[in-house]
Amino acid sequence: MRSRILLLILLVLPFMMLAQETNEDAISAIGQNSTLVSQFAQLAPMGINPYITVFLTSVLSKFGIHNEYVATNPFFDNWFVIVLFGVLFLFTALVGTVVKTNKATATIGLVDDYLSNHAALLINAIIILVPTFLSNDPAHSEIVYQAGFLSVSFKTMLVLVVSMYFLVIVMTVRFFLDILIFLSPIPLVDSFLEIAKMGVTILFVIISIVSPTVSVVISGIMFLIALLLYRRSVRLVTRTKYLFVYPILNLFRKKEKIITNGDGVLSVLVYTKVKTKKFKKGKIVRLEERDDKIFLVKNRFLMTKVEEEINVENSFLLQNGLSILLTNESGDVALLFNRSYHKYIDDIAQVLGVEIREKETFGEQLNKGVFSKIKNMFSKDDIAELELLKE
């Protein structure tokens, strides 16, 4: 509850800070903060599809159709941006309407959704910071933070923090809905929902230009709804990206990076199916071996990492088509390995000093080319198993 109150304050604070009179009415406040409103107006479509948002906003800007913020932001007035995001838009449209709705290749669409979420955060940061990089006078008589050659205003930093938090919450729930589409057994429904999502993004872009205030209101409503669904969606999102997205991303990594993270000792990503002393269930952490001891490790941004030594004596490995489970008879150890580690199960068992009680036979499937691996990596049975996994 405290975090929600703090977030509400953060959302309102930029507008409160820029209001010149304490007794002005809402319409006057919005008028004085029109640039800030126009800036936040971009968040509604960005939270759904960043590529369509940037592409369409840039194209309309070239034709002189823009709001106050877009008109003065050099990021949008750029042919390179238009071409780049036009290609990305066409690619995601193809993935969403053809690849993702085919159950044999649906995981490719899931990976695209996952990567677009990360891209949205980076794109949003670039859009906000570009005027600072290119301006000769970034301070504009405001409070600034000096970091070497770069001066960033307090307002810019505040907008960046608020917008990033908004995108993280909204896109987590959006990815949750994408997973539900992924699990849907009816391709026609999948195609309709993907097309509808693109249509809504285009509509929100137009609204953000024609009426930024309405777009900000829509963003607020989106955020409140996402906040209510956030906790429910996090576990499914985490489990799905670990079991389906990470294995595809690992296809482009060498064995040493996959099982040692380049450190020379066992260091693999695992999913916690039960709560441990320091980690809740449903978390992705590293399982590491150091000095004949096994640890669970979680690195945190700008904070000290969390470590917990665990006992894997009398544990064993159970392998099936979708994952590998490290567990014991008491059930107090339950760690999932995704199918990136199928080829290395013997190496993992040897380092951990555990037996393999159940082992799958995959034949030549694990040794095919990259495209064949992606296409054949998952089956309908795997998707059904994901639906049956219980926390």
Coordinates of C-alpha atoms in Angstrom, one line a residue:
M1 CA 0.0 0.0 0.0
R2 CA 2.8 2.4 0.9
S3 CA 4.5 1.8 -2.5
R4 CA 1.2 2.6 -4.3
I5 CA 0.9 5.9 -2.4
L6 CA 4.5 6.8 -3.1
L7 CA 4.0 6.0 -6.8
L8 CA 0.9 8.2 -6.9
I9 CA 2.9 11.1 -5.4
L10 CA 5.6 10.5 -8.0
L11 CA 3.0 10.6 -10.8
V12 CA 1.5 13.9 -9.6
L13 CA 4.7 15.6 -8.5
P14 CA 5.9 16.8 -11.9
F15 CA 2.7 18.6 -12.5
M16 CA 2.7 20.1 -9.0
M17 CA 6.2 21.3 -9.3
L18 CA 5.6 23.1 -12.6
A19 CA 2.4 24.9 -11.5
Q20 CA 3.1 28.6 -11.0
E21 CA 0.2 29.4 -8.8
T22 CA -1.0 27.2 -5.9
N23 CA -4.6 28.3 -6.3
E24 CA -5.0 27.8 -10.0
D25 CA -7.7 25.5 -11.4
A26 CA -7.0 22.2 -13.2
I27 CA -7.4 23.6 -16.7
S28 CA -4.9 26.4 -16.0
A29 CA -2.5 23.9 -14.5
I30 CA -2.7 21.7 -17.6
G31 CA -2.2 24.8 -19.8
Q32 CA 1.0 25.7 -18.0
N33 CA 2.3 22.2 -18.1
S34 CA 1.3 21.5 -21.7
T35 CA 4.8 20.3 -22.7
L36 CA 4.9 17.9 -19.9
V37 CA 1.4 16.6 -20.7
S38 CA 2.4 16.2 -24.3
Q39 CA 5.5 14.3 -23.1
F40 CA 3.5 11.8 -20.9
A41 CA 0.9 11.5 -23.8
Q42 CA 3.4 9.2 -25.6
L43 CA 3.3 6.6 -22.8
A44 CA -0.1 5.1 -23.6
P45 CA 0.8 3.8 -27.1
M46 CA 4.5 3.1 -26.1
G47 CA 3.2 0.7 -23.5
I48 CA 1.5 -1.4 -26.2
N49 CA 3.9 -1.3 -29.1
P50 CA 7.0 1.0 -29.1
Y51 CA 7.8 0.4 -32.8
I52 CA 4.4 1.5 -34.1
T53 CA 4.4 4.4 -31.7
V54 CA 7.7 5.8 -32.9
F55 CA 7.2 5.1 -36.6
L56 CA 3.7 6.6 -36.8
T57 CA 4.6 9.6 -34.6
S58 CA 7.6 10.3 -36.8
V59 CA 5.7 10.0 -40.0
L60 CA 2.9 12.3 -38.9
S61 CA 5.5 14.7 -37.5
K62 CA 7.1 14.9 -41.0
F63 CA 3.8 16.0 -42.3
G64 CA 3.5 18.7 -39.7
I65 CA 1.0 16.7 -37.5
H66 CA 2.4 16.7 -34.0
N67 CA 1.9 17.8 -30.4
E68 CA 4.1 20.4 -28.6
Y69 CA 6.6 17.8 -27.3
V70 CA 7.0 15.9 -30.5
A71 CA 7.5 19.1 -32.5
T72 CA 10.5 20.2 -30.5
N73 CA 12.1 16.7 -29.9
P74 CA 14.9 16.0 -32.5
F75 CA 14.4 12.3 -32.1
F76 CA 11.3 12.2 -34.2
D77 CA 12.4 14.6 -37.0
N78 CA 14.8 12.0 -38.5
W79 CA 14.6 9.9 -41.6
F80 CA 16.8 7.2 -40.1
V81 CA 14.4 6.8 -37.2
I82 CA 11.5 6.5 -39.6
V83 CA 13.1 3.9 -41.8
L84 CA 14.5 1.9 -38.8
F85 CA 11.2 1.8 -36.9
G86 CA 9.2 1.2 -40.1
V87 CA 11.2 -2.0 -40.6
L88 CA 10.8 -3.0 -37.0
F89 CA 7.0 -2.3 -37.2
L90 CA 6.7 -4.5 -40.4
F91 CA 8.7 -7.3 -38.7
T92 CA 6.5 -7.3 -35.6
A93 CA 3.4 -7.1 -37.7
L94 CA 4.5 -10.2 -39.6
V95 CA 5.5 -12.0 -36.4
G96 CA 2.3 -11.1 -34.6
T97 CA -0.2 -12.0 -37.4
V98 CA 1.6 -15.0 -39.0
V99 CA 4.3 -16.5 -36.9
K100 CA 2.9 -16.0 -33.5
T101 CA -0.5 -17.4 -34.4
N102 CA 1.1 -20.6 -35.8
K103 CA 1.6 -22.9 -32.7
A104 CA 4.7 -24.4 -34.3
T105 CA 6.5 -21.1 -34.3
A106 CA 4.5 -19.2 -31.7
T107 CA 7.5 -19.0 -29.3
I108 CA 9.3 -16.7 -31.8
G109 CA 6.4 -14.2 -31.4
L110 CA 6.8 -14.6 -27.6
V111 CA 10.5 -13.7 -27.8
D112 CA 9.7 -10.7 -30.0
D113 CA 7.2 -9.5 -27.4
Y114 CA 9.7 -9.9 -24.7
L115 CA 12.4 -8.1 -26.6
S116 CA 10.1 -5.3 -27.6
N117 CA 9.4 -4.6 -23.9
H118 CA 13.0 -4.1 -23.2
A119 CA 13.4 -2.0 -26.4
A120 CA 10.5 0.2 -25.2
L121 CA 12.4 1.1 -22.0
L122 CA 15.6 2.0 -24.0
I123 CA 13.6 3.9 -26.6
N124 CA 11.7 5.9 -24.0
A125 CA 15.0 6.9 -22.2
I126 CA 16.6 8.0 -25.5
I127 CA 13.5 10.1 -26.5
I128 CA 13.6 11.8 -23.1
L129 CA 17.3 12.4 -23.0
V130 CA 18.0 13.3 -26.7
P131 CA 17.0 17.0 -26.2
T132 CA 19.5 17.1 -23.3
F133 CA 22.3 15.6 -25.4
L134 CA 21.7 18.0 -28.3
S135 CA 20.9 21.2 -26.4
N136 CA 23.6 23.8 -25.8
D137 CA 21.7 24.9 -22.7
P138 CA 20.0 21.9 -21.0
A139 CA 19.5 23.6 -17.7
H140 CA 17.1 26.4 -18.8
S141 CA 17.2 27.9 -15.4
E142 CA 16.1 24.7 -13.7
I143 CA 17.8 22.6 -11.0
V144 CA 20.3 20.4 -12.8
Y145 CA 22.5 17.4 -12.0
Q146 CA 26.0 17.7 -13.4
A147 CA 27.6 14.4 -14.5
G148 CA 30.8 15.1 -16.3
F149 CA 30.0 16.8 -19.7
L150 CA 26.2 16.1 -19.3
S151 CA 23.8 18.3 -17.3
V152 CA 20.4 16.8 -16.7
S153 CA 17.5 18.8 -15.3
F154 CA 15.6 17.5 -12.2
K155 CA 12.4 17.6 -14.3
T156 CA 14.0 15.4 -16.9
M157 CA 15.2 12.9 -14.3
L158 CA 11.8 12.8 -12.7
V159 CA 10.0 12.3 -16.0
L160 CA 12.4 9.5 -16.8
V161 CA 11.9 7.7 -13.5
V162 CA 8.1 8.0 -13.6
S163 CA 7.8 7.0 -17.3
M164 CA 10.1 4.0 -16.8
Y165 CA 8.0 2.8 -13.8
F166 CA 4.8 3.2 -15.8
L167 CA 6.2 1.2 -18.7
V168 CA 7.5 -1.6 -16.5
I169 CA 4.1 -2.1 -14.8
V170 CA 2.0 -1.7 -18.0
M171 CA 4.2 -3.9 -20.2
T172 CA 4.4 -6.7 -17.6
V173 CA 0.6 -7.0 -17.8
R174 CA 0.7 -6.6 -21.5
F175 CA 3.2 -9.4 -21.8
F176 CA 0.9 -11.4 -19.5
L177 CA -1.9 -10.9 -22.0
D178 CA 0.4 -11.9 -24.8
I179 CA 1.1 -15.1 -23.0
L180 CA -2.6 -15.8 -22.7
I181 CA -2.9 -15.3 -26.5
F182 CA 0.1 -17.7 -26.8
L183 CA -1.8 -20.3 -24.8
S184 CA -5.0 -19.8 -26.7
P185 CA -5.8 -22.9 -28.9
I186 CA -7.7 -20.9 -31.5
P187 CA -5.4 -19.3 -34.2
L188 CA -8.2 -17.1 -35.6
V189 CA -8.7 -15.5 -32.2
D190 CA -5.0 -15.0 -31.8
S191 CA -4.8 -13.2 -35.2
F192 CA -7.8 -11.0 -34.3
L193 CA -6.3 -10.0 -31.0
E194 CA -2.9 -9.2 -32.5
I195 CA -4.5 -7.0 -35.2
A196 CA -6.6 -5.4 -32.5
K197 CA -3.5 -4.6 -30.5
M198 CA -1.9 -2.9 -33.4
G199 CA -5.1 -1.0 -34.1
V200 CA -5.3 0.3 -30.5
T201 CA -1.7 1.4 -30.7
I202 CA -2.4 3.4 -33.8
L203 CA -5.5 4.9 -32.2
F204 CA -3.5 5.9 -29.1
V205 CA -0.8 7.6 -31.2
I206 CA -3.4 9.7 -32.9
I207 CA -5.0 10.6 -29.6
S208 CA -1.6 11.5 -28.1
I209 CA -1.2 14.1 -31.0
V210 CA -4.7 15.4 -31.2
S211 CA -5.4 15.6 -27.5
P212 CA -2.5 14.9 -25.2
T213 CA -4.6 15.5 -22.1
V214 CA -7.0 12.6 -23.1
S215 CA -4.0 10.4 -23.8
V216 CA -2.6 11.1 -20.3
V217 CA -5.9 10.2 -18.8
I218 CA -5.9 7.0 -20.8
S219 CA -2.4 6.3 -19.5
G220 CA -3.5 6.8 -15.9
I221 CA -6.4 4.4 -16.4
M222 CA -4.1 1.8 -18.1
F223 CA -1.7 2.1 -15.2
L224 CA -4.3 1.6 -12.5
I225 CA -5.7 -1.4 -14.2
A226 CA -2.2 -2.8 -14.7
L227 CA -1.4 -2.2 -11.1
L228 CA -4.3 -4.3 -10.0
L229 CA -3.2 -7.2 -12.3
Y230 CA 0.5 -6.8 -11.7
R231 CA 1.1 -9.3 -8.9
R232 CA -1.1 -11.9 -10.6
S233 CA 0.8 -11.6 -13.9
V234 CA 4.4 -11.5 -12.6
R235 CA 4.7 -15.2 -11.8
L236 CA 3.2 -16.4 -15.2
V237 CA 5.4 -13.9 -17.0
T238 CA 8.5 -14.9 -15.2
R239 CA 7.8 -18.7 -15.6
T240 CA 7.0 -18.3 -19.3
K241 CA 10.0 -16.2 -20.2
Y242 CA 12.3 -18.6 -18.3
L243 CA 10.9 -21.7 -19.9
F244 CA 10.2 -20.4 -23.5
V245 CA 12.1 -17.2 -24.1
Y246 CA 15.4 -17.8 -22.5
P247 CA 16.1 -21.1 -24.4
I248 CA 15.7 -19.3 -27.7
L249 CA 18.0 -16.5 -26.6
N250 CA 20.5 -19.1 -25.5
L251 CA 20.7 -20.6 -29.0
F252 CA 23.1 -17.8 -29.8
R253 CA 25.3 -18.4 -26.8
K254 CA 28.2 -20.9 -26.5
K255 CA 28.2 -23.7 -24.0
E256 CA 30.7 -21.9 -21.7
K257 CA 28.4 -18.9 -21.4
I258 CA 25.3 -21.0 -20.9
I259 CA 26.6 -23.3 -18.1
T260 CA 29.3 -21.1 -16.6
N261 CA 28.3 -17.6 -17.5
G262 CA 32.0 -17.2 -18.7
D263 CA 33.3 -17.7 -15.1
G264 CA 34.7 -21.2 -15.6
V265 CA 32.6 -22.8 -12.8
L266 CA 28.9 -23.9 -12.8
S267 CA 26.7 -20.8 -13.0
V268 CA 23.2 -21.4 -14.5
L269 CA 19.9 -19.7 -14.3
V270 CA 17.2 -21.6 -12.5
Y271 CA 13.6 -21.0 -11.5
T272 CA 12.6 -21.4 -7.9
K273 CA 9.4 -23.6 -7.6
V274 CA 9.4 -23.4 -3.8
K275 CA 10.3 -20.7 -1.3
T276 CA 13.8 -20.8 0.2
K277 CA 15.3 -18.9 3.1
K278 CA 16.1 -15.8 1.1
F279 CA 14.1 -16.2 -2.2
K280 CA 10.4 -16.4 -2.9
K281 CA 9.0 -19.0 -5.2
G282 CA 8.7 -17.9 -8.8
K283 CA 12.1 -16.2 -9.0
I284 CA 14.9 -16.5 -11.6
V285 CA 18.2 -16.8 -9.8
R286 CA 21.7 -18.2 -10.5
L287 CA 22.7 -21.6 -9.2
E288 CA 26.5 -21.4 -8.7
E289 CA 29.2 -23.8 -7.5
R290 CA 32.1 -22.3 -5.5
D291 CA 34.6 -24.2 -3.3
D292 CA 32.5 -27.4 -3.4
K293 CA 29.5 -25.5 -2.1
I294 CA 26.3 -24.6 -4.0
F295 CA 24.7 -21.2 -3.8
L296 CA 21.6 -19.4 -5.1
V297 CA 22.7 -15.9 -6.2
K298 CA 20.6 -12.9 -7.3
N299 CA 22.4 -9.8 -8.6
R300 CA 20.5 -6.5 -8.0
F301 CA 20.9 -3.2 -9.7
L302 CA 22.7 -0.6 -7.5
M303 CA 22.3 -3.0 -4.5
T304 CA 24.3 -5.8 -3.0
K305 CA 23.6 -9.2 -4.4
V306 CA 21.7 -11.8 -2.4
E307 CA 23.3 -15.1 -1.7
E308 CA 22.1 -18.3 -0.1
E309 CA 23.9 -21.6 0.4
I310 CA 21.7 -24.6 -0.3
N311 CA 22.2 -28.3 0.4
V312 CA 21.6 -30.6 -2.6
E313 CA 22.7 -33.8 -0.9
N314 CA 20.2 -36.6 -1.6
S315 CA 18.7 -34.5 -4.4
F316 CA 18.2 -35.9 -8.0
L317 CA 17.3 -34.6 -11.5
L318 CA 14.1 -35.3 -13.3
Q319 CA 14.1 -34.4 -17.0
N320 CA 11.1 -34.0 -19.3
G321 CA 10.6 -32.4 -22.7
L322 CA 10.1 -28.9 -21.3
S323 CA 12.4 -28.7 -18.3
I324 CA 14.6 -30.4 -15.8
L325 CA 13.7 -30.5 -12.1
L326 CA 16.2 -30.6 -9.3
T327 CA 14.5 -31.9 -6.2
N328 CA 14.7 -34.3 -3.2
E329 CA 12.3 -36.6 -1.4
S330 CA 11.3 -33.9 1.2
G331 CA 10.5 -31.3 -1.5
D332 CA 12.4 -28.5 0.2
V333 CA 14.6 -28.3 -2.9
A334 CA 12.7 -27.6 -6.2
L335 CA 14.6 -25.8 -8.9
L336 CA 13.7 -25.8 -12.6
F337 CA 16.2 -25.7 -15.4
N338 CA 14.8 -24.8 -18.9
R339 CA 15.6 -26.8 -22.0
S340 CA 18.7 -24.8 -22.7
Y341 CA 20.4 -27.3 -20.3
H342 CA 19.1 -30.6 -21.8
K343 CA 22.4 -31.2 -23.6
Y344 CA 24.4 -30.4 -20.5
I345 CA 22.4 -32.4 -17.9
D346 CA 25.3 -34.9 -17.4
D347 CA 27.7 -32.0 -16.7
I348 CA 25.3 -30.4 -14.3
A349 CA 24.7 -33.7 -12.4
Q350 CA 28.4 -34.3 -12.1
V351 CA 29.2 -30.8 -10.7
L352 CA 26.2 -31.0 -8.2
G353 CA 27.0 -34.6 -7.3
V354 CA 23.4 -35.8 -7.9
E355 CA 21.9 -38.6 -9.8
I356 CA 19.6 -38.4 -12.9
R357 CA 16.5 -40.5 -12.2
E358 CA 14.6 -39.6 -15.3
K359 CA 16.3 -38.8 -18.6
E360 CA 14.6 -38.0 -21.9
T361 CA 15.9 -39.1 -25.3
F362 CA 15.9 -36.3 -27.9
G363 CA 17.7 -37.9 -30.8
E364 CA 19.0 -35.5 -33.4
Q365 CA 16.6 -32.6 -32.5
L366 CA 19.2 -30.9 -30.3
N367 CA 21.8 -30.8 -33.1
K368 CA 19.9 -29.1 -35.9
G369 CA 20.5 -25.6 -37.3
V370 CA 19.4 -22.5 -35.5
F371 CA 16.2 -22.0 -37.5
S372 CA 15.2 -25.6 -37.2
K373 CA 15.9 -25.5 -33.5
I374 CA 13.7 -22.5 -33.0
K375 CA 10.9 -24.0 -35.1
N376 CA 11.0 -27.4 -33.4
M377 CA 12.1 -26.4 -29.9
F378 CA 8.6 -26.5 -28.5
S379 CA 5.5 -28.5 -29.2
K380 CA 1.8 -28.3 -28.2
D381 CA 2.6 -30.7 -25.4
D382 CA 5.1 -28.3 -23.9
I383 CA 2.5 -25.5 -24.1
A384 CA 0.0 -27.8 -22.4
E385 CA 2.5 -28.6 -19.7
L386 CA 3.0 -24.9 -19.0
E387 CA -0.7 -24.5 -18.5
L388 CA -0.6 -27.4 -16.0
L389 CA 2.3 -26.1 -14.0
K390 CA 1.2 -25.1 -10.6
E391 CA 2.9 -22.8 -8.1

